[in-house]
Amino acid sequence: MTRRQVLAAASRCAAPGGREWHVLTDHQEWSGAPLALPEDPAAWYQLAAATGRQAVVADTAHPVAHDIVAAQCEGRPALTAGWFALPFSVPVFCAAATGGGVHALQTAVQAATAAGLPLHRAVVALVATGDGRFPAPVRAAATMLQSRVSAVVEVPHDPHVRSHGMRDAHRLKPRTAEAGDRLARAVLAAAHATWGEPLPPAPVPAAAAVPPAPLTARPIPEGVAS
């Protein structure tokens, strides 16, 4: 696809501060069945590079720990490792700020460490499921993770996000927007700590192969054998 086609397919969404997001979405309700999309991280990098954007957020939903362990058992590359391998990528591990959520997160971190993935440039987002302080086990887990990843960011509960996603972003609570700003700064800091500041230009993906021109049939003059 050309850059013009990708940009034309993106929805323009109002962002806080009078800015604008370009979002590739199917506009389905959250209860709808997911589309059949490619899993290969390189496909999404190619799509992002086609737009010429300086920063792109790719939202995935694969279980990290299961992916890493299953890949090792089956002798194949893990999907998580593929995301880490993309140029200038900073993975963000998201987990619910609950006992079960941080247990799953710790399992994923242990699996990533065993697989030799560069967790020093990963960021963790702990998302609150209700108002109030994080439970003690969550606070303890956040403290332990600080030394293993680039940053741990706490995201407060916002009923509007749970009900409507990022639709009508101007209705987000101020503390939600502040948490988003902290998360973006943490990702940028991890990138600068790894690759320097300013960041070097990203490699340009190879262009798609140009298909051969179709053959055109021409009439054969009378008396000439083909």
Coordinates of N, CA and C in Angstrom, one line a residue:
M1 N 0.8 -1.2 0.0 CA 0.0 0.0 0.0 C 0.9 1.2 0.0
T2 N 0.4 2.3 -0.6 CA 1.1 3.5 -0.7 C 0.9 4.3 0.6
R3 N 1.8 5.3 0.8 CA 1.6 6.2 2.0 C 0.2 6.9 1.9
R4 N -0.2 7.3 0.8 CA -1.4 8.0 0.6 C -2.6 7.1 1.0
Q5 N -2.5 5.9 0.6 CA -3.6 4.9 1.0 C -3.7 4.7 2.5
V6 N -2.6 4.5 3.1 CA -2.6 4.3 4.6 C -3.1 5.5 5.3
L7 N -2.6 6.7 4.9 CA -3.1 7.9 5.6 C -4.6 8.1 5.4
A8 N -5.1 7.8 4.2 CA -6.5 8.0 3.9 C -7.4 7.0 4.7
A9 N -6.8 5.8 5.1 CA -7.5 4.8 5.8 C -7.6 5.1 7.3
A10 N -6.8 6.0 7.8 CA -6.7 6.3 9.2 C -7.8 7.3 9.6
S11 N -8.4 7.1 10.7 CA -9.4 8.0 11.3 C -8.8 9.1 12.1
R12 N -9.3 10.3 11.9 CA -8.8 11.4 12.7 C -9.5 11.6 14.0
C13 N -8.8 11.5 15.1 CA -9.4 11.5 16.4 C -8.9 12.7 17.2
A14 N -9.8 13.4 17.8 CA -9.3 14.6 18.6 C -8.6 14.1 19.9
A15 N -7.4 14.7 20.1 CA -6.6 14.3 21.3 C -6.5 15.5 22.3
P16 N -6.2 15.3 23.5 CA -6.1 16.4 24.5 C -5.1 17.4 24.0
G17 N -5.4 18.7 24.4 CA -4.5 19.8 24.0 C -4.7 20.3 22.6
G18 N -5.9 19.9 22.0 CA -6.1 20.4 20.6 C -5.4 19.7 19.5
R19 N -4.7 18.6 19.9 CA -4.0 17.8 18.9 C -4.8 16.7 18.3
E20 N -4.2 15.9 17.4 CA -5.0 15.0 16.6 C -4.2 13.6 16.6
W21 N -5.0 12.5 16.7 CA -4.4 11.2 16.5 C -4.9 10.7 15.2
H22 N -4.0 9.9 14.5 CA -4.4 9.1 13.4 C -4.5 7.7 13.8
V23 N -5.7 7.1 13.7 CA -5.9 5.7 14.2 C -6.4 4.8 13.1
L24 N -5.7 3.7 12.9 CA -6.2 2.6 12.1 C -7.1 1.7 12.9
T25 N -8.4 1.7 12.6 CA -9.4 1.0 13.4 C -10.5 0.4 12.5
D26 N -11.1 -0.6 12.9 CA -12.2 -1.2 12.2 C -13.6 -0.6 12.6
H27 N -13.6 0.2 13.6 CA -14.8 0.9 14.1 C -15.9 -0.1 14.6
Q28 N -15.5 -1.3 15.0 CA -16.4 -2.2 15.5 C -16.5 -2.0 17.0
E29 N -17.7 -2.5 17.6 CA -17.8 -2.5 19.0 C -16.8 -3.4 19.6
W30 N -16.5 -3.2 20.9 CA -15.5 -4.1 21.6 C -16.0 -5.5 21.6
S31 N -17.3 -5.7 21.6 CA -17.8 -7.1 21.7 C -17.8 -7.8 20.4
G32 N -17.4 -7.1 19.3 CA -17.3 -7.8 18.0 C -16.1 -8.7 17.9
A33 N -16.2 -9.6 16.9 CA -15.1 -10.6 16.7 C -13.9 -9.9 16.1
P34 N -12.7 -10.2 16.6 CA -11.5 -9.5 16.0 C -11.3 -9.9 14.5
L35 N -10.7 -8.9 13.8 CA -10.4 -9.2 12.4 C -9.2 -10.1 12.3
A36 N -9.1 -10.8 11.2 CA -8.0 -11.7 10.9 C -6.8 -10.8 10.4
L37 N -5.9 -10.5 11.3 CA -4.8 -9.7 10.9 C -3.4 -10.4 11.0
P38 N -2.4 -10.0 10.3 CA -1.1 -10.6 10.4 C -0.5 -10.5 11.8
E39 N 0.2 -11.5 12.3 CA 0.8 -11.5 13.6 C 2.3 -11.0 13.5
D40 N 2.9 -11.2 12.3 CA 4.3 -10.9 12.2 C 4.5 -9.4 12.5
P41 N 5.4 -9.1 13.5 CA 5.6 -7.7 13.8 C 6.2 -6.9 12.6
A42 N 7.0 -7.6 11.8 CA 7.6 -6.9 10.6 C 6.5 -6.3 9.7
A43 N 5.4 -7.0 9.6 CA 4.3 -6.5 8.8 C 3.8 -5.1 9.3
W44 N 3.7 -5.0 10.6 CA 3.2 -3.8 11.2 C 4.3 -2.7 11.1
Y45 N 5.5 -3.1 11.2 CA 6.6 -2.1 11.1 C 6.6 -1.6 9.6
Q46 N 6.4 -2.4 8.7 CA 6.3 -2.0 7.3 C 5.2 -1.0 7.1
L47 N 4.0 -1.3 7.7 CA 2.8 -0.5 7.5 C 3.1 0.9 8.2
A48 N 3.7 0.9 9.4 CA 4.0 2.1 10.1 C 5.1 3.0 9.3
A49 N 6.1 2.3 8.7 CA 7.1 3.0 8.0 C 6.5 3.7 6.7
A50 N 5.5 3.1 6.2 CA 4.9 3.6 5.0 C 4.3 5.0 5.2
T51 N 3.9 5.3 6.4 CA 3.3 6.6 6.7 C 4.3 7.7 7.0
G52 N 5.5 7.4 7.2 CA 6.5 8.4 7.5 C 6.4 9.0 8.9
R53 N 5.7 8.3 9.8 CA 5.5 8.9 11.1 C 6.8 8.7 11.9
Q54 N 7.0 9.6 12.9 CA 8.2 9.5 13.8 C 7.9 8.5 14.9
A55 N 6.6 8.4 15.3 CA 6.3 7.5 16.4 C 5.0 6.8 16.1
V56 N 4.9 5.5 16.4 CA 3.7 4.7 16.1 C 3.5 3.8 17.3
V57 N 2.2 3.7 17.7 CA 1.8 2.8 18.8 C 1.1 1.6 18.2
A58 N 1.6 0.4 18.4 CA 1.0 -0.8 18.0 C 0.4 -1.5 19.2
D59 N -0.9 -1.8 19.2 CA -1.6 -2.4 20.3 C -1.8 -3.9 20.0
T60 N -1.1 -4.7 20.8 CA -1.2 -6.2 20.6 C -1.9 -6.8 21.8
A61 N -2.3 -8.0 21.7 CA -3.0 -8.7 22.8 C -2.6 -10.1 23.0
H62 N -1.3 -10.4 22.7 CA -0.9 -11.8 22.9 C -0.3 -12.0 24.3
P63 N -0.5 -13.2 24.9 CA 0.0 -13.4 26.2 C 1.5 -13.6 26.2
V64 N 2.2 -12.8 26.8 CA 3.7 -12.7 26.6 C 4.3 -14.0 27.2
A65 N 4.0 -14.4 28.4 CA 4.7 -15.5 29.0 C 4.4 -16.8 28.2
H66 N 3.1 -17.0 27.9 CA 2.8 -18.2 27.1 C 3.5 -18.2 25.8
D67 N 3.5 -17.1 25.1 CA 4.2 -17.0 23.8 C 5.7 -17.4 23.9
I68 N 6.4 -16.9 24.9 CA 7.8 -17.2 25.0 C 8.1 -18.6 25.3
V69 N 7.3 -19.2 26.3 CA 7.5 -20.6 26.7 C 7.1 -21.5 25.6
A70 N 6.0 -21.2 24.9 CA 5.6 -22.1 23.8 C 6.6 -22.1 22.7
A71 N 7.1 -20.9 22.4 CA 8.1 -20.8 21.3 C 9.4 -21.6 21.6
Q72 N 9.8 -21.6 22.9 CA 11.0 -22.3 23.2 C 10.7 -23.8 23.2
C73 N 9.5 -24.3 23.6 CA 9.2 -25.7 23.5 C 9.1 -26.2 22.1
E74 N 8.6 -25.3 21.2 CA 8.4 -25.7 19.8 C 9.6 -25.4 18.9
G75 N 10.6 -24.8 19.5 CA 11.8 -24.4 18.7 C 11.6 -23.4 17.6
R76 N 10.8 -22.4 17.9 CA 10.5 -21.4 16.9 C 10.7 -20.0 17.5
P77 N 10.9 -18.9 16.7 CA 11.0 -17.6 17.3 C 9.7 -17.2 18.0
A78 N 9.9 -16.5 19.1 CA 8.7 -16.0 19.8 C 8.2 -14.7 19.2
L79 N 6.9 -14.5 19.2 CA 6.3 -13.3 18.7 C 6.8 -12.1 19.5
T80 N 7.0 -12.2 20.8 CA 7.5 -11.2 21.7 C 8.9 -10.8 21.3
A81 N 9.7 -11.7 21.0 CA 11.1 -11.4 20.5 C 11.1 -10.7 19.2
G82 N 10.1 -11.0 18.4 CA 10.0 -10.2 17.1 C 9.7 -8.8 17.3
W83 N 8.8 -8.4 18.3 CA 8.6 -7.0 18.6 C 9.8 -6.4 19.2
F84 N 10.5 -7.1 20.1 CA 11.7 -6.5 20.6 C 12.8 -6.2 19.5
A85 N 12.8 -7.0 18.5 CA 13.8 -6.9 17.4 C 13.6 -5.8 16.4
L86 N 12.4 -5.2 16.4 CA 12.1 -4.1 15.5 C 13.0 -2.9 15.8
P87 N 13.4 -2.2 14.8 CA 14.2 -1.0 15.0 C 13.6 0.0 16.0
F88 N 14.3 0.4 17.0 CA 13.9 1.4 17.9 C 12.5 1.2 18.6
S89 N 12.2 -0.1 18.9 CA 11.0 -0.5 19.5 C 11.1 -0.5 21.1
V90 N 10.1 0.0 21.8 CA 10.1 0.0 23.2 C 8.9 -0.8 23.7
P91 N 8.9 -2.0 24.0 CA 7.8 -2.8 24.4 C 7.2 -2.2 25.7
V92 N 5.9 -2.2 25.8 CA 5.2 -1.8 27.0 C 4.3 -2.9 27.5
F93 N 4.7 -3.5 28.6 CA 3.9 -4.6 29.2 C 2.8 -4.0 30.1
C94 N 1.5 -4.4 29.7 CA 0.4 -3.8 30.5 C -0.2 -4.9 31.3
A95 N -0.5 -4.6 32.6 CA -1.1 -5.5 33.5 C -2.1 -4.8 34.4
A96 N -3.1 -5.5 34.8 CA -4.1 -5.0 35.8 C -3.4 -4.9 37.2
A97 N -3.7 -3.8 37.9 CA -3.1 -3.6 39.2 C -3.8 -4.4 40.2
T98 N -3.8 -5.7 40.1 CA -4.4 -6.6 41.0 C -3.4 -7.7 41.4
G99 N -3.7 -8.5 42.4 CA -2.8 -9.6 42.7 C -2.6 -10.6 41.5
G100 N -3.7 -11.0 40.9 CA -3.5 -11.8 39.7 C -2.8 -11.2 38.6
G101 N -3.1 -9.9 38.4 CA -2.4 -9.1 37.3 C -0.9 -9.1 37.4
V102 N -0.4 -8.7 38.6 CA 1.0 -8.6 38.8 C 1.7 -10.0 38.9
H103 N 0.9 -11.0 39.3 CA 1.5 -12.4 39.2 C 1.8 -12.8 37.8
A104 N 0.8 -12.5 36.9 CA 1.0 -12.8 35.5 C 2.1 -12.0 34.9
L105 N 2.2 -10.7 35.3 CA 3.3 -9.8 34.9 C 4.6 -10.3 35.3
Q106 N 4.8 -10.7 36.6 CA 6.0 -11.3 37.0 C 6.5 -12.5 36.3
T107 N 5.5 -13.4 36.0 CA 5.8 -14.6 35.2 C 6.3 -14.2 33.8
A108 N 5.7 -13.2 33.2 CA 6.1 -12.8 31.9 C 7.5 -12.2 31.9
V109 N 7.8 -11.4 33.0 CA 9.1 -10.8 33.1 C 10.2 -11.9 33.3
Q110 N 9.9 -12.9 34.1 CA 10.8 -14.0 34.3 C 11.0 -14.8 33.0
A111 N 10.0 -15.0 32.2 CA 10.1 -15.8 31.0 C 11.0 -14.9 30.0
A112 N 10.7 -13.6 30.0 CA 11.5 -12.8 29.1 C 13.0 -12.7 29.5
T113 N 13.2 -12.7 30.8 CA 14.6 -12.7 31.3 C 15.3 -14.0 30.9
A114 N 14.6 -15.1 31.0 CA 15.2 -16.4 30.7 C 15.5 -16.5 29.2
A115 N 14.6 -15.9 28.4 CA 14.8 -15.9 26.9 C 15.9 -14.9 26.5
G116 N 16.4 -14.1 27.4 CA 17.5 -13.1 27.0 C 17.0 -11.9 26.3
L117 N 15.7 -11.6 26.5 CA 15.2 -10.4 25.9 C 15.6 -9.1 26.7
P118 N 15.9 -8.0 26.0 CA 16.4 -6.8 26.6 C 15.4 -6.0 27.4
L119 N 15.0 -6.5 28.6 CA 14.0 -5.9 29.4 C 14.4 -4.5 29.9
H120 N 15.7 -4.2 29.8 CA 16.2 -2.9 30.3 C 15.5 -1.7 29.5
R121 N 15.0 -2.0 28.3 CA 14.3 -0.9 27.6 C 12.8 -1.1 27.5
A122 N 12.3 -2.0 28.3 CA 10.8 -2.2 28.4 C 10.2 -1.4 29.5
V123 N 9.0 -1.0 29.3 CA 8.2 -0.2 30.2 C 7.0 -1.0 30.7
V124 N 6.7 -0.9 32.0 CA 5.5 -1.6 32.5 C 4.4 -0.5 32.9
A125 N 3.2 -0.8 32.4 CA 2.1 0.0 32.8 C 1.1 -0.8 33.7
L126 N 1.0 -0.4 34.9 CA 0.0 -1.0 35.8 C -1.3 -0.2 35.8
V127 N -2.3 -0.9 35.4 CA -3.6 -0.2 35.2 C -4.6 -0.5 36.3
A128 N -5.0 0.5 37.0 CA -5.9 0.4 38.1 C -7.3 -0.1 37.6
T129 N -7.9 -1.0 38.4 CA -9.3 -1.4 38.0 C -10.4 -0.8 38.9
G130 N -10.0 0.1 39.7 CA -10.9 0.9 40.6 C -10.2 2.0 41.2
D131 N -11.0 2.9 41.9 CA -10.4 4.0 42.6 C -9.7 3.6 43.9
G132 N -8.8 4.5 44.4 CA -8.1 4.2 45.6 C -6.7 3.7 45.3
R133 N -5.9 3.5 46.4 CA -4.5 3.1 46.3 C -4.4 1.7 45.8
F134 N -3.3 1.4 45.2 CA -3.0 0.1 44.7 C -2.9 -0.8 45.9
P135 N -3.3 -2.1 45.8 CA -3.1 -3.1 46.9 C -1.6 -3.2 47.3
A136 N -1.3 -3.6 48.5 CA 0.0 -3.8 48.9 C 0.9 -4.7 48.0
P137 N 0.3 -5.9 47.6 CA 1.1 -6.8 46.7 C 1.5 -6.1 45.4
V138 N 0.6 -5.2 44.9 CA 0.9 -4.5 43.6 C 2.0 -3.5 43.9
R139 N 1.9 -2.8 45.0 CA 3.0 -1.8 45.3 C 4.3 -2.5 45.4
A140 N 4.3 -3.6 46.1 CA 5.6 -4.4 46.3 C 6.1 -4.9 45.0
A141 N 5.3 -5.4 44.1 CA 5.7 -5.9 42.8 C 6.3 -4.7 42.0
A142 N 5.6 -3.6 42.0 CA 6.1 -2.4 41.3 C 7.5 -2.0 41.7
T143 N 7.8 -2.1 43.0 CA 9.1 -1.7 43.6 C 10.1 -2.7 43.1
M144 N 9.8 -4.0 43.1 CA 10.7 -5.0 42.6 C 11.0 -4.9 41.1
L145 N 10.1 -4.5 40.4 CA 10.2 -4.4 38.9 C 11.1 -3.2 38.5
Q146 N 11.2 -2.2 39.4 CA 11.9 -1.0 39.0 C 13.3 -1.3 38.5
S147 N 14.0 -2.2 39.1 CA 15.4 -2.5 38.8 C 15.5 -3.4 37.6
R148 N 14.4 -4.0 37.1 CA 14.5 -4.9 36.0 C 14.0 -4.4 34.6
V149 N 13.2 -3.3 34.7 CA 12.8 -2.7 33.4 C 13.1 -1.2 33.5
S150 N 12.9 -0.5 32.4 CA 13.2 0.9 32.3 C 12.4 1.8 33.2
A151 N 11.1 1.5 33.3 CA 10.2 2.3 34.1 C 8.9 1.6 34.4
V152 N 8.3 1.9 35.5 CA 7.0 1.4 35.9 C 6.1 2.6 36.0
V153 N 5.0 2.6 35.3 CA 4.1 3.7 35.3 C 2.7 3.3 35.8
E154 N 2.1 4.0 36.7 CA 0.8 3.7 37.2 C -0.2 4.5 36.4
V155 N -1.2 3.7 36.0 CA -2.3 4.3 35.2 C -3.6 4.3 36.0
P156 N -4.2 5.4 36.4 CA -5.4 5.4 37.2 C -6.6 4.9 36.5
H157 N -7.6 4.5 37.3 CA -8.9 4.1 36.8 C -9.7 5.2 36.2
D158 N -10.2 5.0 35.0 CA -11.0 6.0 34.3 C -12.2 5.3 33.7
P159 N -13.4 5.4 34.3 CA -14.6 4.7 33.8 C -14.9 5.0 32.3
H160 N -14.5 6.2 31.8 CA -14.8 6.5 30.4 C -14.0 5.7 29.5
V161 N -12.7 5.4 29.8 CA -11.9 4.5 29.0 C -12.5 3.1 28.9
R162 N -12.9 2.6 30.1 CA -13.5 1.2 30.1 C -14.7 1.1 29.3
S163 N -15.5 2.2 29.3 CA -16.8 2.2 28.6 C -16.7 2.5 27.1
H164 N -15.9 3.5 26.8 CA -15.8 4.1 25.4 C -14.4 4.0 24.8
G165 N -13.4 3.4 25.4 CA -12.1 3.5 24.9 C -11.6 4.9 24.8
M166 N -10.9 5.2 23.7 CA -10.3 6.6 23.6 C -11.3 7.5 22.8
R167 N -12.5 7.1 22.6 CA -13.5 7.9 21.9 C -13.8 9.2 22.8
D168 N -13.9 10.3 22.3 CA -14.2 11.6 23.0 C -13.1 11.8 24.0
A169 N -11.8 11.9 23.5 CA -10.7 12.0 24.4 C -10.7 13.2 25.3
H170 N -11.5 14.2 24.9 CA -11.6 15.4 25.8 C -12.3 15.2 27.1
R171 N -13.0 14.0 27.2 CA -13.7 13.6 28.4 C -12.9 12.8 29.4
L172 N -11.6 12.6 29.0 CA -10.8 11.9 29.9 C -10.5 12.7 31.2
K173 N -10.3 12.0 32.3 CA -9.9 12.7 33.5 C -8.5 13.3 33.4
P174 N -8.3 14.5 34.0 CA -6.9 15.1 33.9 C -5.8 14.1 34.4
R175 N -6.1 13.3 35.4 CA -5.1 12.4 35.9 C -4.8 11.3 34.9
T176 N -5.8 11.0 34.0 CA -5.6 10.0 33.0 C -4.6 10.5 31.9
A177 N -4.9 11.8 31.5 CA -4.0 12.4 30.5 C -2.6 12.6 31.1
E178 N -2.5 12.9 32.4 CA -1.2 13.0 33.0 C -0.4 11.7 33.0
A179 N -1.2 10.6 33.2 CA -0.5 9.3 33.2 C -0.1 8.9 31.8
G180 N -0.9 9.3 30.8 CA -0.5 9.0 29.4 C 0.7 9.8 29.1
D181 N 0.9 11.0 29.6 CA 2.1 11.8 29.3 C 3.3 11.2 30.0
R182 N 3.1 10.7 31.2 CA 4.2 10.0 31.9 C 4.7 8.7 31.1
L183 N 3.7 8.0 30.6 CA 4.0 6.8 29.9 C 4.7 7.1 28.6
A184 N 4.3 8.1 27.9 CA 5.0 8.5 26.6 C 6.4 9.0 26.9
R185 N 6.6 9.7 28.0 CA 7.9 10.2 28.4 C 8.8 9.0 28.8
A186 N 8.3 8.0 29.5 CA 9.0 6.9 29.9 C 9.5 6.1 28.7
V187 N 8.6 5.9 27.7 CA 9.0 5.2 26.4 C 10.1 6.0 25.7
L188 N 10.0 7.3 25.6 CA 11.0 8.1 24.9 C 12.3 8.0 25.7
A189 N 12.3 8.1 27.0 CA 13.5 8.0 27.8 C 14.2 6.7 27.6
A190 N 13.4 5.6 27.5 CA 14.0 4.3 27.3 C 14.7 4.2 25.9
A191 N 14.0 4.8 24.9 CA 14.6 4.8 23.6 C 15.9 5.6 23.5
H192 N 15.9 6.8 24.2 CA 17.1 7.6 24.2 C 18.2 6.9 25.0
A193 N 17.9 6.3 26.1 CA 18.9 5.6 26.8 C 19.6 4.4 26.1
T194 N 18.8 3.8 25.1 CA 19.3 2.7 24.4 C 20.1 3.1 23.1
W195 N 19.5 4.1 22.4 CA 20.0 4.4 21.1 C 20.6 5.9 20.9
G196 N 20.5 6.6 22.0 CA 21.1 8.0 22.0 C 20.0 9.0 21.7
E197 N 20.4 10.3 21.9 CA 19.5 11.4 21.6 C 20.3 12.5 20.8
P198 N 19.7 12.9 19.7 CA 18.5 12.4 19.1 C 18.6 11.0 18.5
L199 N 17.5 10.4 18.3 CA 17.4 9.0 17.8 C 17.9 9.0 16.3
P200 N 18.7 8.0 15.9 CA 19.1 8.0 14.5 C 18.0 7.7 13.6
P201 N 18.1 8.0 12.3 CA 17.0 7.6 11.4 C 16.7 6.1 11.4
A202 N 15.4 5.8 11.3 CA 15.1 4.4 11.2 C 15.4 3.8 9.9
P203 N 15.7 2.6 9.8 CA 16.0 2.0 8.4 C 14.7 2.0 7.6
V204 N 14.8 2.2 6.3 CA 13.7 2.2 5.4 C 13.4 0.8 4.9
P205 N 12.2 0.3 5.2 CA 11.9 -1.1 4.7 C 12.1 -1.2 3.2
A206 N 12.3 -2.4 2.7 CA 12.5 -2.6 1.3 C 11.1 -2.4 0.6
A207 N 11.2 -1.8 -0.6 CA 9.9 -1.6 -1.3 C 9.4 -2.9 -1.8
A208 N 8.1 -2.9 -2.0 CA 7.5 -4.1 -2.5 C 7.9 -4.4 -3.9
A209 N 8.1 -5.6 -4.3 CA 8.5 -6.0 -5.6 C 7.5 -5.5 -6.6
V210 N 8.0 -5.0 -7.7 CA 7.1 -4.5 -8.8 C 6.7 -5.7 -9.7
P211 N 5.4 -6.0 -9.8 CA 5.0 -7.2 -10.7 C 5.4 -6.9 -12.1
P212 N 5.7 -8.0 -12.8 CA 6.1 -7.8 -14.3 C 4.9 -7.3 -15.0
A213 N 5.2 -6.5 -16.1 CA 4.1 -6.0 -16.9 C 3.4 -7.1 -17.7
P214 N 2.1 -7.0 -17.7 CA 1.4 -8.1 -18.4 C 1.7 -8.1 -19.9
L215 N 1.7 -9.3 -20.5 CA 1.9 -9.5 -21.9 C 0.7 -9.1 -22.7
T216 N 0.9 -8.4 -23.7 CA -0.2 -8.0 -24.6 C -0.2 -8.8 -25.9
A217 N -1.3 -9.3 -26.3 CA -1.4 -10.1 -27.5 C -1.4 -9.1 -28.7
R218 N -0.6 -9.4 -29.7 CA -0.6 -8.6 -31.0 C -1.0 -9.6 -32.1
P219 N -1.8 -9.0 -33.1 CA -2.2 -9.9 -34.2 C -1.0 -10.3 -35.0
I220 N -1.0 -11.5 -35.5 CA 0.0 -12.0 -36.4 C -0.3 -11.7 -37.8
P221 N 0.6 -11.0 -38.6 CA 0.3 -10.7 -40.0 C 0.0 -12.0 -40.8
E222 N -0.8 -11.9 -41.8 CA -1.2 -13.0 -42.6 C 0.1 -13.6 -43.3
G223 N 0.1 -14.9 -43.4 CA 1.2 -15.6 -44.0 C 2.4 -15.8 -43.1
V224 N 2.3 -15.4 -41.8 CA 3.5 -15.5 -40.9 C 3.1 -16.6 -39.9
A225 N 3.9 -17.6 -39.7 CA 3.6 -18.6 -38.7 C 4.1 -18.2 -37.4
S226 N 3.3 -18.6 -36.3 CA 3.7 -18.3 -35.0 C 4.6 -19.4 -34.4

